XYZ file of C-alpha atoms in Angstrom:
358
model
C -12.921 0.055 -5.608
C -16.291 1.745 -5.513
C -18.422 1.025 -8.499
C -20.180 3.959 -10.440
C -23.639 3.577 -11.610
C -25.372 5.112 -14.524
C -29.236 4.959 -14.622
C -30.429 4.052 -18.115
C -34.219 4.318 -17.407
C -36.197 7.501 -18.172
C -35.557 10.467 -15.894
C -37.653 9.832 -12.868
C -37.367 8.777 -9.204
C -35.395 5.405 -9.174
C -37.493 2.366 -8.056
C -36.663 -1.281 -7.377
C -37.327 -1.980 -11.058
C -34.840 0.620 -12.322
C -31.775 -1.030 -14.021
C -28.240 0.503 -13.988
C -25.027 -0.135 -15.833
C -22.250 -0.661 -13.317
C -18.787 0.193 -14.552
C -15.712 -1.061 -12.811
C -13.161 0.508 -15.134
C -13.016 -2.302 -17.632
C -16.552 -3.926 -18.154
C -20.143 -2.982 -17.804
C -22.659 -5.039 -15.844
C -26.315 -4.587 -15.677
C -27.931 -4.887 -12.387
C -31.021 -3.578 -10.496
C -30.774 -0.122 -8.849
C -31.504 -1.370 -5.394
C -28.708 -4.019 -5.438
C -26.193 -1.438 -6.985
C -27.120 1.059 -4.086
C -26.696 -1.659 -1.403
C -23.315 -2.660 -2.821
C -22.039 0.898 -3.001
C -23.236 1.503 0.539
C -21.496 -1.579 1.857
C -18.285 -0.532 -0.041
C -18.411 2.979 1.294
C -18.683 1.527 4.900
C -15.804 -0.763 4.382
C -13.509 1.721 2.746
C -14.319 5.048 4.758
C -16.461 4.473 7.816
C -14.658 1.404 9.315
C -11.135 2.834 8.850
C -12.332 6.177 10.241
C -13.812 4.533 13.331
C -10.758 2.385 13.755
C -8.357 5.275 13.630
C -10.611 7.476 15.890
C -10.935 4.654 18.488
C -7.203 4.007 18.565
C -6.209 7.762 18.783
C -8.671 8.105 21.714
C -7.154 5.187 23.396
C -3.641 6.722 22.952
C -4.707 9.911 24.515
C -6.011 8.105 27.605
C -2.462 6.849 28.126
C -0.708 10.001 27.152
C -2.393 13.312 27.642
C -2.291 15.999 24.900
C -0.378 18.317 27.120
C 2.317 15.732 27.685
C 2.329 15.092 23.963
C 2.716 18.768 23.158
C 5.581 19.050 25.777
C 7.317 16.080 24.144
C 6.896 17.455 20.719
C 8.932 20.550 21.730
C 11.896 18.357 22.503
C 12.263 16.874 19.110
C 14.623 18.359 16.571
C 12.121 18.829 13.726
C 14.504 19.801 10.926
C 16.413 16.523 11.003
C 13.142 14.663 11.221
C 11.678 16.609 8.267
C 14.870 15.785 6.199
C 14.777 12.003 7.098
C 10.950 11.901 6.452
C 11.236 13.477 3.007
C 14.077 11.065 2.121
C 11.934 8.088 3.355
C 8.863 9.152 1.314
C 10.975 9.716 -1.806
C 12.812 6.515 -1.395
C 9.687 4.431 -0.952
C 8.049 6.157 -4.104
C 10.964 5.494 -6.386
C 11.648 1.946 -5.273
C 8.128 0.782 -5.144
C 7.647 1.986 -8.748
C 10.633 -0.181 -9.560
C 8.743 -3.195 -8.159
C 5.585 -2.752 -10.273
C 6.829 -4.620 -13.337
C 8.006 -7.588 -11.325
C 4.626 -7.873 -9.693
C 2.071 -6.898 -12.297
C 3.551 -7.679 -15.722
C 1.644 -10.433 -17.688
C 2.571 -12.036 -21.086
C 6.099 -10.566 -20.641
C 4.687 -7.085 -21.034
C 7.054 -4.195 -20.314
C 6.602 -0.456 -19.909
C 8.766 2.473 -19.087
C 9.873 3.356 -15.457
C 8.297 6.734 -16.022
C 4.931 5.056 -16.400
C 5.461 3.113 -13.217
C 6.090 6.378 -11.436
C 2.900 7.884 -12.854
C 0.733 4.964 -11.922
C 2.190 4.672 -8.416
C 1.853 8.383 -7.900
C -1.838 8.625 -9.010
C -2.623 5.511 -6.785
C -1.474 7.584 -3.634
C -4.690 9.567 -3.959
C -6.551 6.399 -2.722
C -3.743 5.229 -0.551
C -3.702 8.367 1.502
C -7.239 7.466 2.622
C -6.931 3.753 2.806
C -4.340 1.093 1.669
C -6.973 -1.057 -0.106
C -8.136 1.959 -2.149
C -4.629 2.769 -3.213
C -4.129 -0.865 -4.374
C -7.388 -0.829 -6.115
C -6.453 2.293 -8.017
C -3.082 0.859 -8.888
C -4.612 -2.337 -10.207
C -7.131 -0.394 -12.207
C -4.401 1.656 -13.934
C -2.267 -1.340 -14.787
C -5.342 -3.220 -16.142
C -6.031 -0.285 -18.496
C -2.202 -0.232 -19.395
C -1.966 -3.907 -20.363
C -5.492 -4.343 -21.647
C -6.588 -7.099 -19.164
C -9.225 -7.562 -16.582
C -9.100 -5.721 -13.293
C -9.582 -8.833 -11.360
C -6.234 -10.243 -12.690
C -4.399 -7.228 -11.476
C -6.173 -7.336 -8.072
C -5.082 -10.947 -7.841
C -1.494 -9.857 -8.269
C -2.130 -7.320 -5.481
C -3.125 -10.320 -3.365
C 0.155 -11.941 -4.287
C 2.169 -8.867 -3.384
C 0.265 -8.719 -0.118
C 1.310 -12.379 0.592
C 4.979 -11.646 -0.196
C 4.860 -8.458 1.986
C 3.524 -10.487 4.857
C 6.101 -13.272 4.448
C 9.014 -10.709 4.345
C 7.803 -8.797 7.423
C 7.201 -11.943 9.458
C 10.647 -13.390 8.510
C 12.435 -10.161 9.299
C 10.750 -9.949 12.633
C 11.539 -13.599 13.458
C 15.193 -13.047 12.403
C 15.430 -9.931 14.551
C 14.007 -11.737 17.541
C 16.678 -14.391 17.302
C 19.312 -11.517 17.855
C 18.264 -10.658 21.387
C 16.576 -12.024 24.543
C 14.839 -8.843 25.370
C 11.328 -9.671 26.951
C 9.526 -7.305 24.489
C 10.734 -9.619 21.698
C 10.790 -13.118 23.228
C 7.160 -12.903 24.176
C 6.081 -12.738 20.448
C 8.778 -15.145 19.050
C 6.680 -18.346 19.294
C 3.755 -16.597 17.407
C 6.301 -15.468 14.716
C 7.569 -19.009 14.181
C 4.012 -20.340 13.779
C 3.148 -17.465 11.368
C 6.222 -18.127 9.226
C 5.511 -21.840 9.000
C 1.883 -21.116 8.093
C 2.976 -18.689 5.306
C 5.416 -21.311 3.915
C 2.703 -23.990 3.974
C 0.386 -21.771 2.063
C 3.115 -21.263 -0.645
C 3.708 -24.993 -0.870
C -0.060 -25.638 -1.163
C -0.410 -23.410 -4.152
C 2.767 -24.678 -5.632
C 1.684 -28.390 -5.433
C -2.003 -27.676 -6.296
C -3.195 -30.414 -8.522
C -3.590 -29.617 -12.098
C -7.246 -30.743 -12.126
C -8.019 -28.143 -9.487
C -6.142 -25.492 -11.472
C -7.927 -26.362 -14.652
C -11.352 -26.194 -12.812
C -10.566 -22.612 -11.614
C -9.269 -21.722 -15.017
C -12.522 -22.694 -16.601
C -14.313 -20.480 -14.192
C -11.889 -17.735 -14.465
C -9.777 -17.796 -17.626
C -7.313 -15.427 -16.110
C -5.887 -17.453 -13.277
C -3.666 -15.302 -10.837
C -1.095 -18.084 -10.794
C -0.610 -17.957 -14.679
C 2.820 -16.504 -15.395
C 4.113 -16.734 -11.794
C 7.258 -18.777 -10.792
C 9.526 -19.263 -7.890
C 12.151 -17.275 -9.605
C 9.731 -14.258 -9.780
C 8.832 -14.657 -6.104
C 12.513 -14.689 -5.171
C 13.163 -11.489 -7.153
C 10.114 -9.858 -5.522
C 11.103 -10.967 -1.954
C 14.623 -9.348 -2.511
C 12.995 -6.162 -3.777
C 10.610 -5.955 -0.865
C 13.379 -6.502 1.637
C 14.896 -3.404 0.185
C 11.486 -1.554 0.258
C 10.868 -2.347 3.954
C 14.490 -1.851 4.773
C 13.931 1.841 3.845
C 11.318 2.046 6.579
C 13.262 0.284 9.272
C 16.207 2.431 8.568
C 14.027 5.552 8.837
C 12.641 4.337 12.154
C 16.137 3.637 13.499
C 17.254 7.116 12.454
C 14.081 8.818 13.832
C 14.506 7.031 17.235
C 17.963 8.399 17.394
C 16.957 11.917 16.364
C 14.159 11.808 19.043
C 16.476 10.450 21.690
C 14.290 7.520 22.446
C 16.610 4.844 23.947
C 16.126 1.610 21.987
C 18.173 -1.492 21.395
C 18.576 -1.682 17.580
C 18.029 -5.367 17.785
C 14.611 -4.787 19.428
C 13.710 -2.215 16.792
C 14.660 -4.467 13.972
C 12.506 -7.130 15.335
C 9.458 -4.895 16.346
C 9.286 -2.436 13.293
C 8.207 -5.361 10.777
C 5.295 -5.929 13.009
C 4.576 -2.188 13.090
C 4.600 -2.240 9.341
C 2.283 -5.189 9.348
C -0.172 -3.090 11.468
C -0.071 -0.410 8.834
C -2.088 -2.834 6.595
C -5.090 -2.775 8.881
C -8.190 -0.835 7.704
C -7.237 2.580 9.090
C -7.213 6.106 7.763
C -3.747 6.443 6.117
C -2.143 4.243 8.767
C -3.002 6.709 11.461
C -3.522 5.191 14.934
C -2.378 1.694 13.909
C 1.230 2.744 13.622
C 1.247 4.793 16.841
C -0.599 2.102 18.835
C 1.659 -0.772 17.630
C 4.898 1.257 18.318
C 3.677 1.997 21.825
C 2.900 -1.650 22.546
C 5.868 -3.400 20.787
C 8.613 -0.866 21.740
C 7.407 0.052 25.135
C 9.951 2.931 25.803
C 8.800 3.485 29.294
C 6.554 6.144 30.765
C 8.999 8.937 30.484
C 9.788 8.601 26.744
C 6.454 7.337 25.629
C 5.056 10.767 24.816
C 8.213 11.396 22.676
C 7.699 8.207 20.826
C 4.070 9.079 20.168
C 5.075 12.544 18.880
C 7.602 10.881 16.616
C 5.061 8.399 15.365
C 2.482 11.002 14.638
C 5.149 12.965 12.619
C 5.869 9.776 10.712
C 2.193 9.348 9.825
C 1.501 12.897 8.910
C 4.784 13.293 6.873
C 3.966 10.066 4.906
C 0.453 11.258 4.331
C 1.388 14.778 3.272
C 4.325 13.628 1.124
C 2.236 11.080 -0.797
C -0.385 13.597 -1.280
C 2.019 15.992 -2.704
C 3.495 13.233 -5.034
C -0.106 12.306 -6.234
C -0.899 15.994 -6.893
C 2.395 16.618 -8.789
C 1.774 13.425 -10.779
C -1.615 14.650 -11.881
C -0.304 18.034 -12.776
C 2.513 16.596 -14.956
C -0.010 14.235 -16.492
C -2.135 17.128 -17.597
C 0.934 18.862 -19.139
C 2.083 15.534 -21.015
C -1.493 14.748 -21.964
C -1.051 11.053 -20.817
C -0.344 10.129 -24.456
C 3.058 8.316 -23.993
C 2.011 5.271 -22.123
C 2.792 2.091 -24.037
C 3.466 -1.537 -23.406
C 5.727 -3.861 -25.291
C 6.137 -7.616 -25.371
C 9.746 -7.297 -26.409
C 9.068 -7.040 -30.186
C 7.183 -3.980 -30.875
C 5.447 -1.308 -28.776
C 1.640 -1.265 -28.701
C -0.568 1.416 -27.153
C -2.376 0.230 -24.163
C -5.997 -0.973 -24.875
C -9.016 -1.512 -22.744
C -10.153 -5.090 -22.238
C -13.547 -5.911 -23.561
């Protein structure tokens, strides 16, 4: 998340000797103006310029394969009302279920909060997520750090744990789907899926069996170890919840393919769609470009139906972006009405207002 800088020297042109107070939402850090400016520039490049360039490059590549005129012609063949209903149901389902996952992922010290608060935090984070996935997760981590009165790095480390579980679920789902069919579009990636799942399991075992001496060393460096409070049981619950989350997207993809009359073996779609969802995590602008490219490469519907698939995937991306932006704006509007004064966490004994970590 981008840092904000407040110049504390007298009102004059900043120089290399000017010092700033950098605020990350939890703590203040004193740093030279020049280093702060360089840091902010690098983060801006990472979170805005790189995703925008990747999205633009992929869209240009898609239009070299499928001309805009063919795309417009294919768009006219799609039944847009059923697609609109299916997309709205998908956006709402993801929002409500993702909010239900937050306490399992981010709760520390057995903290609990209301489902309504989870909806608010998830909804507000969509403002950043509409631009870039990383920005959305950073906004969510910041909100949960404020809610629980802990450091933002601890919440960001939980986001890393979430990303690991998501990758494991998607790779495992894709591998399972590839075992159901011998379609060449699937069998060509099956060996890579086996290797990827094995690597993911090895990573989990490594952290599970990490010697206590190494854990203590990191704990002395960072007293808020991201492994503290995590367990195999918690991972199991999270995996089951994320299966449902990604299942919503896979079901939506199958329904959308049927609505758009793109001939596709459901077993191929079940194997390919988790990889499409993995591609959504690449640094792009709201997933635009990565989703469309991965669907063209993995599903490979043939030259005749490729424009229809592209139109469908563009509708998916724009519908998801528009729906999440609407959720974010409504959440902010409702927050202004409520005054954001009802947020509270509880450790099971008594409710306490959220406090900012020092």
